[in-house]
């Protein structure tokens, strides 16, 4: 292993690693703005400059690879002096509006200013000011807070594959924008806000909703498709405010697609059925289960199992269904036109997969068969799902739903037993590569919603006999 | 894309130039110049068309065009005065030239006269520090200028 010396400590590194990464491994933070491990290195902001022995000038740590025997000083007076100067420069035009800025509390500019900047500014001249720019449904831009680090431009170019965010004009007039403030085209736009080291790019959906330090974070996995991107759910008082990506170099690196990022919104949807319903009126759990059994009694039933359920839920059902619905066919469903894992594939060149549910591959491993067409003799269905599997056409069938449903989806249903979404339960899902990952409960289920195993237990213990013919 | 705004001549020129460059993106600067020669300025539609011809996002065309002051992103007058106001020229009286022009033509720097004849702009260094103060009138250089010479020049244009 090669070694270099950082702040008097011997640190090992793999050849090719830059000084920011090497130092980070040793627990030494070198402040930076324009560097991002997932993007190309441009050495533009100069914040990361450090002193290196035998080199006359400070060197930018992001663009300097560690070398055997290199002696680096990240806290020397010269380094600190540069950091102070860079901070002063970057804040020249900054409005210092942290109290009303959504980034406040998780802002690199704020943190680095606090740690390395000066308490006072010598700047008395007029600051450049711009009006906010609406960049489509996802992002709002505040140019006053921008430090021209170009991370967003590089993200568009290198990851999203579209050069829609650009630097217009030059020098003091440089403005980061789209053409005439056009809407962003990429469906990975939320990442622009994540990687912006300032409050310049903000996610509209989250603006002014919550100060970030009130948010409790739960590490989980996106249920938006069979990729299984790692993410964090941020909630306060049992309300989810946002989801952000969690680094996983094997699966999603540092990114999330917008569909996955905003998928959580259905969890808080006002249309969500959160109490047991019999023929459109709220009922109680015991009566609803009895009624479900009654309407299914004597019918030819098919069971549809959403591929948005976890492995644990799938295994429970494999035990439960053959006993209580003997002879009924069982199918998994989730994405129309995609009824086997074999048909799943990449939906774009970035992250999205064709399967719009997270656990298609897992349920198939457990032995569930895909839904194609309703067998002729069937006249009733039991639908069990999370919140994402897309319902097939169930016209003319007696239907009982168990899981997460929105009211307009289930107008025809006789009974609805409200279940839990991905954010309200623990479990395992298996992505398209066979990678098993844990999803974790971030909030409690709303209203009277119950987890699947509890509902199955109530079903078994309820007095009336089971419904199958 | 519907009908093309740029002429056949433009496209022929591009086809001739293309082999000179290692990549098609490198055609961007000459393409912007050629388009500007045709229309006098670069309208958003023209830049859109150049982008789709070269195969880059129109935002990238805008980025490059807005970086260089030689490209006009707004229509300019028949006579486009670009007066250098960088250090050397300022030391030799460029400010005076600018305010003289402004007064004479009744417009501010960056504006165009109502009859669309004159546009005045400040320029950051024309590379003519040795012969300061310098000015460009359309594509020609005028050096070692003073107010009297400038007046003569403007009179001949009117
Ligand atoms: S908007 Fe944010 S990411 Fe983009 S250049 Fe400005 S500070 Fe950097
Ligand atoms: S690519 Fe799939 S798993 Fe990843 S964030 Fe998007 S929907 Fe979620
Ligand atoms: S992080 Fe190194 S110069 Fe910006």
XYZ file of C-alpha atoms and ligand atoms in Angstrom:
647
model
C 0.000 0.000 0.000
C 1.291 3.470 -0.861
C 1.452 6.054 1.882
C 1.463 9.801 2.166
C 1.450 12.145 5.141
C -1.518 14.385 5.822
C -1.386 16.734 8.802
C 1.447 14.705 10.280
C -0.396 11.389 9.985
C 0.593 8.546 7.749
C -2.326 7.718 5.449
C -2.617 4.811 3.033
C -4.102 5.303 -0.399
C -4.819 3.510 -3.621
C -2.949 5.050 -6.546
C -5.150 7.447 -8.496
C -7.141 8.658 -5.487
C -7.265 12.411 -5.066
C -6.294 14.132 -1.831
C -9.879 14.920 -0.786
C -10.752 11.213 -0.836
C -7.520 10.112 0.810
C -7.919 12.665 3.592
C -11.581 11.759 4.091
C -10.592 8.132 4.641
C -8.328 9.283 7.447
C -11.096 11.384 8.963
C -9.629 14.674 7.796
C -12.101 16.979 6.074
C -10.806 19.197 3.324
C -13.522 21.735 2.483
C -14.682 21.843 -1.132
C -17.522 23.027 -3.367
C -17.076 22.139 -7.009
C -15.797 18.622 -6.420
C -18.338 15.795 -6.404
C -17.203 12.160 -6.389
C -19.772 11.281 -9.061
C -18.760 14.025 -11.483
C -15.669 15.070 -13.418
C -13.098 17.210 -11.602
C -12.807 20.836 -12.710
C -10.920 22.520 -9.836
C -12.923 25.705 -10.214
C -13.839 26.894 -6.741
C -10.305 26.755 -5.202
C -11.752 26.037 -1.759
C -9.925 22.729 -1.459
C -6.441 24.167 -1.991
C -3.887 22.725 0.456
C -0.205 23.173 1.123
C 2.067 20.434 -0.156
C 5.717 20.319 0.811
C 8.192 21.080 -1.979
C 5.485 22.738 -4.060
C 5.725 26.523 -4.162
C 1.977 27.178 -4.557
C -1.088 25.732 -2.901
C -2.574 22.832 -4.847
C -6.247 22.000 -5.302
C -6.812 18.736 -3.439
C -9.630 17.646 -5.748
C -7.367 17.582 -8.783
C -4.163 16.397 -7.111
C -3.671 12.651 -6.838
C -1.851 11.411 -3.787
C 1.755 10.342 -4.347
C 4.113 8.212 -2.293
C 5.711 10.266 0.458
C 3.715 13.413 -0.307
C 3.499 15.711 2.737
C 0.180 17.578 2.833
C -0.915 20.288 5.253
C -4.644 20.921 5.339
C -4.622 23.150 8.391
C -1.518 25.283 7.911
C -1.813 29.083 8.112
C -1.397 29.375 4.353
C -4.178 26.867 3.704
C -6.464 28.565 6.206
C -5.690 31.976 4.725
C -6.723 30.726 1.279
C -9.933 29.208 2.613
C -10.824 32.481 4.248
C -10.139 34.388 1.039
C -12.165 31.995 -1.104
C -15.075 32.195 1.318
C -15.007 35.970 1.240
C -14.948 35.918 -2.537
C -17.812 33.437 -2.868
C -19.965 35.429 -0.490
C -19.430 38.744 -2.239
C -22.721 38.511 -4.098
C -24.473 36.108 -1.779
C -27.632 37.482 -0.150
C -26.884 35.763 3.200
C -30.521 34.774 3.462
C -30.025 31.525 5.386
C -33.026 32.231 7.628
C -35.383 31.845 4.676
C -33.325 29.361 2.643
C -34.381 25.705 2.412
C -30.780 24.529 2.206
C -29.938 26.027 5.561
C -28.765 23.315 7.931
C -27.392 21.076 5.186
C -25.633 23.696 3.096
C -21.966 23.352 2.172
C -21.691 27.112 1.728
C -23.101 27.741 5.194
C -20.992 25.027 6.846
C -17.761 26.063 5.184
C -18.410 29.700 5.876
C -18.966 28.883 9.529
C -15.856 26.720 9.775
C -13.421 28.516 7.508
C -14.781 31.943 6.691
C -14.426 35.276 8.394
C -17.063 36.738 10.663
C -17.016 40.020 8.784
C -17.276 40.971 5.150
C -15.419 43.962 3.773
C -17.815 44.238 0.882
C -19.872 47.415 0.804
C -20.675 47.632 -2.895
C -23.950 46.668 -4.506
C -24.627 42.946 -4.985
C -25.835 41.411 -8.214
C -29.440 40.379 -7.921
C -31.711 38.206 -10.007
C -35.319 37.160 -9.843
C -36.063 33.527 -9.072
C -36.293 31.273 -12.100
C -38.952 28.623 -12.488
C -37.294 25.572 -14.040
C -40.353 23.407 -14.584
C -42.268 21.238 -12.134
C -39.318 20.036 -10.052
C -36.769 22.794 -9.551
C -36.754 26.466 -8.697
C -33.543 28.432 -9.134
C -32.333 31.340 -7.066
C -29.352 32.776 -8.916
C -28.386 35.087 -6.053
C -27.223 32.131 -3.982
C -25.261 30.456 -6.777
C -21.476 30.162 -6.534
C -20.907 28.981 -10.126
C -19.453 25.665 -9.047
C -20.942 24.093 -12.228
C -21.862 20.861 -10.470
C -25.354 21.135 -11.936
C -24.028 21.649 -15.442
C -21.800 18.616 -15.114
C -24.592 16.517 -13.654
C -26.778 17.319 -16.662
C -24.008 16.640 -19.114
C -22.401 13.591 -17.561
C -25.180 11.781 -15.704
C -28.546 12.904 -17.042
C -27.049 13.014 -20.540
C -28.453 16.427 -21.418
C -26.663 19.753 -21.525
C -29.703 21.784 -20.523
C -28.173 23.680 -17.607
C -25.486 26.096 -18.811
C -23.381 29.081 -17.778
C -24.544 32.126 -19.709
C -22.334 35.198 -20.171
C -19.063 35.409 -18.273
C -17.121 36.903 -15.404
C -19.208 38.730 -12.844
C -22.256 38.396 -15.099
C -22.129 34.609 -15.292
C -25.568 33.185 -14.829
C -26.357 29.491 -14.443
C -29.597 28.855 -16.243
C -31.473 26.964 -18.905
C -32.261 28.651 -22.234
C -34.499 31.576 -21.226
C -35.374 29.667 -18.068
C -36.997 26.809 -19.956
C -38.320 23.853 -17.983
C -35.763 21.138 -17.284
C -36.205 18.147 -19.556
C -34.506 15.365 -17.636
C -36.598 13.150 -15.394
C -33.714 13.080 -12.931
C -34.072 16.769 -12.075
C -34.311 16.331 -8.302
C -30.614 15.464 -8.251
C -29.805 19.001 -9.359
C -30.991 20.204 -5.971
C -29.178 17.438 -4.069
C -25.791 18.213 -5.572
C -26.074 22.003 -5.477
C -23.768 22.993 -2.598
C -25.897 26.074 -1.954
C -29.594 26.900 -1.800
C -29.557 27.977 -5.411
C -31.399 24.951 -6.770
C -34.286 23.826 -4.591
C -36.908 21.122 -4.996
C -40.244 22.926 -5.368
C -42.150 20.195 -3.604
C -40.050 20.720 -0.479
C -39.729 24.506 -0.524
C -40.697 26.157 2.743
C -42.200 22.934 4.073
C -39.755 22.045 6.820
C -36.453 23.104 8.312
C -34.119 20.223 7.597
C -32.951 19.795 11.178
C -36.425 18.720 12.238
C -36.408 15.790 9.825
C -35.871 12.240 11.067
C -34.124 10.044 8.565
C -34.778 6.405 7.758
C -32.507 4.472 5.418
C -34.594 2.475 2.996
C -34.931 1.438 -0.634
C -37.045 2.989 -3.378
C -40.013 0.920 -4.498
C -40.380 2.733 -7.824
C -38.948 0.034 -10.060
C -36.878 -3.124 -9.998
C -33.566 -1.189 -9.709
C -33.940 -0.771 -5.966
C -32.171 2.564 -5.549
C -31.084 3.291 -2.016
C -32.684 6.292 -0.403
C -33.590 8.041 2.805
C -37.102 8.939 3.870
C -37.247 12.195 5.800
C -40.245 12.611 8.077
C -41.431 14.641 11.003
C -44.477 13.928 13.188
C -45.353 10.952 10.988
C -45.487 13.043 7.799
C -43.022 12.312 5.002
C -41.531 15.500 3.586
C -39.091 14.183 1.053
C -36.880 11.332 -0.108
C -33.242 11.792 -1.014
C -30.700 9.387 -2.519
C -28.396 7.326 -0.354
C -25.034 6.369 -1.800
C -24.732 2.824 -3.106
C -21.979 2.450 -5.651
C -23.300 -0.884 -6.918
C -26.863 0.212 -7.557
C -27.684 3.890 -7.876
C -24.386 5.638 -7.040
C -25.570 9.054 -5.763
C -28.791 9.469 -7.726
C -32.558 8.955 -7.781
C -35.027 9.419 -10.618
C -37.887 11.863 -10.080
C -40.513 9.146 -10.244
C -38.839 7.326 -7.371
C -38.085 10.498 -5.434
C -41.693 11.688 -5.444
C -43.282 8.239 -5.261
C -43.839 8.738 -1.524
C -46.548 11.307 -2.203
C -49.255 8.662 -2.415
C -48.544 7.715 1.186
C -50.001 11.039 2.383
C -52.591 11.266 -0.415
C -55.963 12.471 0.818
C -57.688 9.922 -1.416
C -55.992 7.013 0.290
C -58.414 4.573 1.903
C -57.339 4.458 5.540
C -60.350 2.730 7.149
C -61.979 -0.602 6.312
C -64.761 -0.032 3.794
C -67.773 -2.116 2.909
C -69.678 -0.940 -0.173
C -68.218 2.576 0.109
C -68.998 3.108 3.757
C -66.576 2.995 6.598
C -66.884 -0.122 8.664
C -64.890 -1.824 11.387
C -62.250 -4.447 10.874
C -64.204 -7.441 12.162
C -67.329 -6.701 10.139
C -65.318 -5.959 7.022
C -63.497 -9.250 7.158
C -66.770 -11.086 7.692
C -68.257 -9.225 4.760
C -65.229 -10.011 2.589
C -65.658 -13.672 3.325
C -69.370 -13.414 2.605
C -69.036 -11.801 -0.823
C -66.384 -14.277 -1.869
C -68.335 -17.258 -0.574
C -69.140 -19.797 -3.251
C -67.355 -17.788 -5.933
C -64.619 -18.837 -8.314
C -61.843 -16.662 -6.974
C -58.496 -15.563 -8.381
C -55.917 -13.983 -6.079
C -53.807 -11.124 -7.435
C -50.651 -10.386 -5.470
C -48.889 -7.098 -6.195
C -45.187 -7.383 -6.954
C -44.788 -4.362 -4.693
C -45.071 -6.668 -1.678
C -42.018 -7.801 0.256
C -40.520 -11.272 0.380
C -41.869 -11.732 3.901
C -45.386 -10.805 2.806
C -45.030 -13.091 -0.202
C -44.039 -16.042 1.978
C -46.928 -15.424 4.381
C -49.323 -15.456 1.454
C -47.846 -18.674 0.092
C -48.734 -20.289 3.399
C -52.069 -18.596 3.856
C -53.631 -18.667 0.402
C -53.545 -22.410 -0.407
C -55.126 -23.136 2.985
C -57.876 -20.547 2.849
C -58.444 -20.311 -0.884
C -57.795 -23.885 -1.969
C -57.733 -24.334 -5.703
C -57.795 -20.593 -6.468
C -55.186 -19.490 -8.986
C -52.616 -16.992 -7.627
C -50.892 -14.441 -9.831
C -48.459 -11.619 -9.283
C -49.150 -8.322 -11.056
C -47.594 -4.860 -11.148
C -46.727 -3.465 -14.567
C -49.160 -3.909 -17.452
C -47.639 -5.933 -20.259
C -44.797 -7.150 -18.093
C -45.809 -10.366 -16.409
C -42.494 -12.157 -16.071
C -39.161 -11.038 -14.717
C -37.666 -12.074 -18.026
C -39.418 -9.221 -19.808
C -37.963 -6.663 -17.389
C -35.142 -4.507 -18.728
C -33.599 -1.046 -18.611
C -36.112 1.691 -19.327
C -33.414 4.299 -19.967
C -29.648 4.529 -19.905
C -29.486 5.800 -16.361
C -31.437 3.989 -13.636
C -35.060 3.345 -14.497
C -36.241 -0.193 -15.136
C -39.324 -1.319 -17.007
C -40.883 -3.061 -14.021
C -42.726 -0.355 -12.088
C -42.693 -2.447 -8.918
C -39.753 -3.230 -6.705
C -40.085 -6.930 -5.989
C -41.085 -8.611 -9.245
C -37.899 -10.636 -9.262
C -38.266 -11.636 -5.616
C -41.861 -12.841 -5.906
C -40.967 -14.852 -8.953
C -38.177 -16.507 -7.002
C -40.752 -17.456 -4.379
C -42.718 -19.183 -7.108
C -45.530 -16.749 -7.948
C -46.776 -16.862 -11.528
C -47.353 -13.688 -13.539
C -50.860 -12.468 -14.391
C -51.742 -12.550 -18.050
C -55.494 -12.896 -18.594
C -58.277 -13.643 -16.178
C -59.195 -17.335 -16.494
C -62.709 -17.750 -17.950
C -64.502 -19.286 -14.997
C -63.355 -16.626 -12.501
C -66.059 -14.330 -11.100
C -64.336 -12.844 -8.045
C -60.882 -11.500 -7.141
C -58.946 -10.886 -3.995
C -56.366 -8.149 -4.699
C -53.459 -7.839 -2.284
C -50.866 -5.170 -2.919
C -48.722 -2.312 -1.596
C -49.315 1.091 -3.146
C -47.712 0.796 -6.530
C -48.703 -2.320 -8.469
C -50.982 -1.195 -11.312
C -54.424 -2.833 -11.179
C -55.551 -4.794 -14.235
C -59.096 -4.414 -15.549
C -61.435 -6.069 -13.045
C -64.785 -5.070 -14.575
C -67.659 -7.381 -13.824
C -65.863 -9.206 -11.021
C -66.641 -9.172 -7.337
C -63.530 -7.595 -5.822
C -62.017 -7.483 -2.359
C -58.913 -5.342 -1.866
C -56.292 -5.715 0.823
C -53.528 -3.118 0.849
C -53.039 0.508 -0.203
C -55.692 1.915 -2.523
C -56.836 5.357 -3.626
C -60.585 5.877 -3.463
C -61.180 6.424 -7.207
C -59.307 3.192 -8.040
C -61.618 0.973 -6.031
C -65.113 2.300 -6.685
C -66.192 -1.147 -7.836
C -64.703 -2.990 -4.883
C -67.072 -4.612 -2.387
C -64.670 -4.577 0.529
C -61.395 -2.762 1.151
C -59.069 -3.726 3.971
C -56.508 -0.900 4.243
C -52.897 -2.037 4.379
C -49.426 -0.543 4.658
C -47.203 1.191 2.124
C -43.451 0.685 1.706
C -42.807 3.518 4.153
C -44.844 1.886 6.895
C -43.311 -1.562 7.075
C -40.059 -3.468 7.337
C -39.197 -6.114 4.817
C -36.954 -7.457 2.106
C -37.139 -6.775 -1.611
C -35.045 -8.322 -4.342
C -33.901 -6.163 -7.219
C -33.394 -7.189 -10.847
C -29.869 -8.393 -10.173
C -31.011 -10.655 -7.346
C -29.742 -8.245 -4.703
C -31.859 -8.557 -1.538
C -32.254 -5.255 0.330
C -34.080 -4.154 3.469
C -36.820 -1.582 3.388
C -37.515 0.026 6.722
C -40.511 1.501 8.441
C -40.208 5.283 8.567
C -43.680 6.194 9.792
C -46.677 4.555 11.431
C -49.540 3.507 9.163
C -52.265 6.187 8.972
C -55.810 5.720 10.253
C -56.760 2.117 10.729
C -54.335 0.670 8.188
C -52.787 -2.613 9.290
C -49.818 -4.692 8.194
C -50.498 -7.764 6.079
C -49.606 -10.404 8.670
C -51.971 -8.847 11.190
C -54.819 -8.822 8.695
C -54.187 -12.450 7.741
C -54.239 -13.352 11.434
C -57.596 -11.617 11.867
C -58.901 -13.437 8.820
C -57.876 -16.786 10.252
C -59.355 -16.010 13.662
C -62.637 -14.538 12.452
C -65.635 -16.728 13.220
C -67.272 -17.001 9.817
C -65.880 -19.643 7.520
C -63.520 -18.864 4.677
C -64.893 -17.799 1.352
C -63.518 -20.206 -1.188
C -65.879 -22.526 -3.022
C -37.806 20.698 -37.771
C -39.901 22.712 -40.175
C -38.537 25.168 -42.693
C -34.941 26.204 -42.322
C -34.129 29.814 -41.524
C -30.466 29.635 -42.480
C -29.600 29.818 -46.163
C -28.203 27.196 -48.513
C -25.038 29.277 -48.593
C -24.662 28.809 -44.837
C -25.055 25.076 -45.063
C -22.663 24.803 -48.012
C -20.080 26.733 -46.054
C -20.505 24.385 -43.118
C -20.039 21.335 -45.294
C -16.803 22.815 -46.608
C -15.538 23.706 -43.144
C -16.409 20.476 -41.405
C -13.392 18.402 -42.513
C -11.090 21.038 -40.991
C -12.118 20.173 -37.463
C -11.683 17.010 -35.418
C -15.301 17.110 -34.169
C -18.523 18.580 -35.411
C -18.958 20.547 -32.178
C -15.904 22.577 -33.197
C -18.013 23.994 -36.037
C -19.987 25.995 -33.517
C -17.890 29.183 -33.558
C -17.642 29.445 -37.369
C -21.325 28.556 -37.647
C -22.272 31.383 -35.290
C -20.110 33.806 -37.285
C -21.606 32.711 -40.594
C -25.137 32.993 -39.233
C -24.411 36.436 -37.850
C -23.030 37.540 -41.207
C -26.325 36.493 -42.708
C -28.717 38.203 -40.291
C -26.573 40.709 -38.411
C -27.436 39.030 -35.125
C -28.219 35.624 -33.609
C -31.878 35.118 -32.880
C -33.023 32.296 -30.591
C -34.483 30.506 -33.617
C -31.199 30.703 -35.489
C -29.295 29.339 -32.497
C -31.853 26.553 -32.179
C -31.274 25.611 -35.799
C -27.492 25.680 -35.409
C -27.821 23.416 -32.372
C -29.835 20.836 -34.203
C -27.472 20.979 -37.186
C -24.419 20.378 -35.019
C -26.235 17.943 -32.771
C -26.010 19.794 -29.448
C -28.612 21.178 -27.065
C -29.660 24.764 -27.874
C -28.621 25.717 -24.335
C -25.037 24.884 -25.229
C -25.210 27.119 -28.302
C -26.528 29.921 -26.109
C -23.767 29.350 -23.594
C -21.045 29.813 -26.177
C -22.736 32.674 -28.019
C -23.282 34.615 -24.793
C -19.660 34.143 -23.697
C -18.158 36.074 -26.612
C -19.013 39.721 -27.097
C -18.483 39.440 -30.865
C -21.800 37.661 -31.137
C -24.852 39.893 -31.088
C -27.739 38.391 -29.207
C -29.871 41.410 -30.073
C -30.291 43.174 -33.415
C -27.672 45.899 -33.963
C -27.583 48.979 -36.177
C -26.011 49.202 -39.603
C -22.918 50.672 -37.990
C -21.807 48.806 -34.902
C -19.315 50.809 -32.832
C -17.337 48.754 -30.342
C -15.164 50.974 -28.232
C -12.543 49.362 -26.069
C -12.711 50.512 -22.462
C -10.018 48.321 -21.012
C -7.108 49.734 -19.047
C -4.822 50.956 -21.823
C -7.632 52.536 -23.831
C -9.135 54.171 -20.764
C -5.795 55.702 -19.878
C -5.744 57.189 -23.356
C -9.244 58.645 -23.286
C -11.657 55.852 -24.216
C -14.215 57.100 -21.699
C -14.311 60.386 -23.525
C -14.905 58.609 -26.831
C -17.789 56.669 -25.339
C -19.502 59.677 -23.803
C -18.925 61.667 -26.991
C -20.621 58.988 -29.070
C -23.456 58.707 -26.589
C -24.076 62.423 -26.677
C -23.768 62.727 -30.407
C -26.062 59.830 -31.215
C -28.427 60.379 -28.318
C -28.253 56.805 -27.029
C -26.590 54.947 -24.176
C -23.918 52.314 -24.474
C -25.542 49.032 -25.538
C -28.398 50.809 -27.344
C -29.280 51.308 -30.983
C -30.507 54.564 -32.574
C -34.168 54.707 -33.565
C -33.317 54.736 -37.269
C -31.409 51.440 -36.720
C -28.233 53.058 -37.991
C -25.895 53.057 -35.005
C -25.192 50.801 -32.049
C -22.600 51.645 -29.411
C -20.980 49.005 -27.235
C -18.110 48.820 -24.824
C -15.556 46.179 -25.569
C -13.165 44.429 -23.200
C -9.791 44.699 -24.952
C -9.491 44.625 -28.698
C -5.877 43.538 -28.398
C -4.738 46.915 -29.645
C -3.242 48.317 -26.444
C -0.181 49.605 -28.330
C -2.365 51.859 -30.445
C -4.917 52.800 -27.786
C -7.596 54.027 -27.756
C -9.085 51.627 -30.244
C -12.492 50.993 -31.684
C -14.064 48.543 -34.067
C -16.568 49.737 -36.613
C -18.264 46.610 -37.870
C -15.243 44.497 -38.826
C -12.655 47.242 -39.156
C -10.204 48.603 -36.620
C -9.676 52.303 -35.919
C -6.729 53.076 -33.697
C -5.068 56.047 -31.968
C -8.460 57.702 -32.004
C -9.419 61.066 -30.641
C -12.704 62.924 -30.588
C -11.942 64.877 -33.754
C -11.140 61.753 -35.765
C -14.190 60.022 -34.361
C -16.388 62.929 -35.435
C -14.982 62.821 -38.943
C -15.571 59.135 -39.118
C -19.158 59.379 -37.940
C -19.912 62.244 -40.298
C -18.767 60.194 -43.276
C -21.137 57.449 -42.234
C -24.189 59.614 -41.891
S -26.773 26.336 -9.162
Fe -25.770 25.268 -7.479
S -24.766 23.515 -8.487
Fe -25.266 24.969 -10.094
S -23.429 26.233 -10.316
Fe -24.780 27.317 -8.876
S -24.099 26.640 -6.857
Fe -23.256 25.188 -8.339
S -34.686 4.111 -10.937
Fe -36.287 2.872 -9.996
S -35.518 2.337 -7.963
Fe -34.260 4.046 -8.754
S -35.234 5.909 -7.959
Fe -36.135 5.532 -9.987
S -37.958 4.303 -9.566
Fe -36.700 4.228 -7.716
S -13.180 21.366 -4.900
Fe -11.172 21.584 -5.593
S -11.249 23.454 -6.626
Fe -13.344 23.158 -6.096
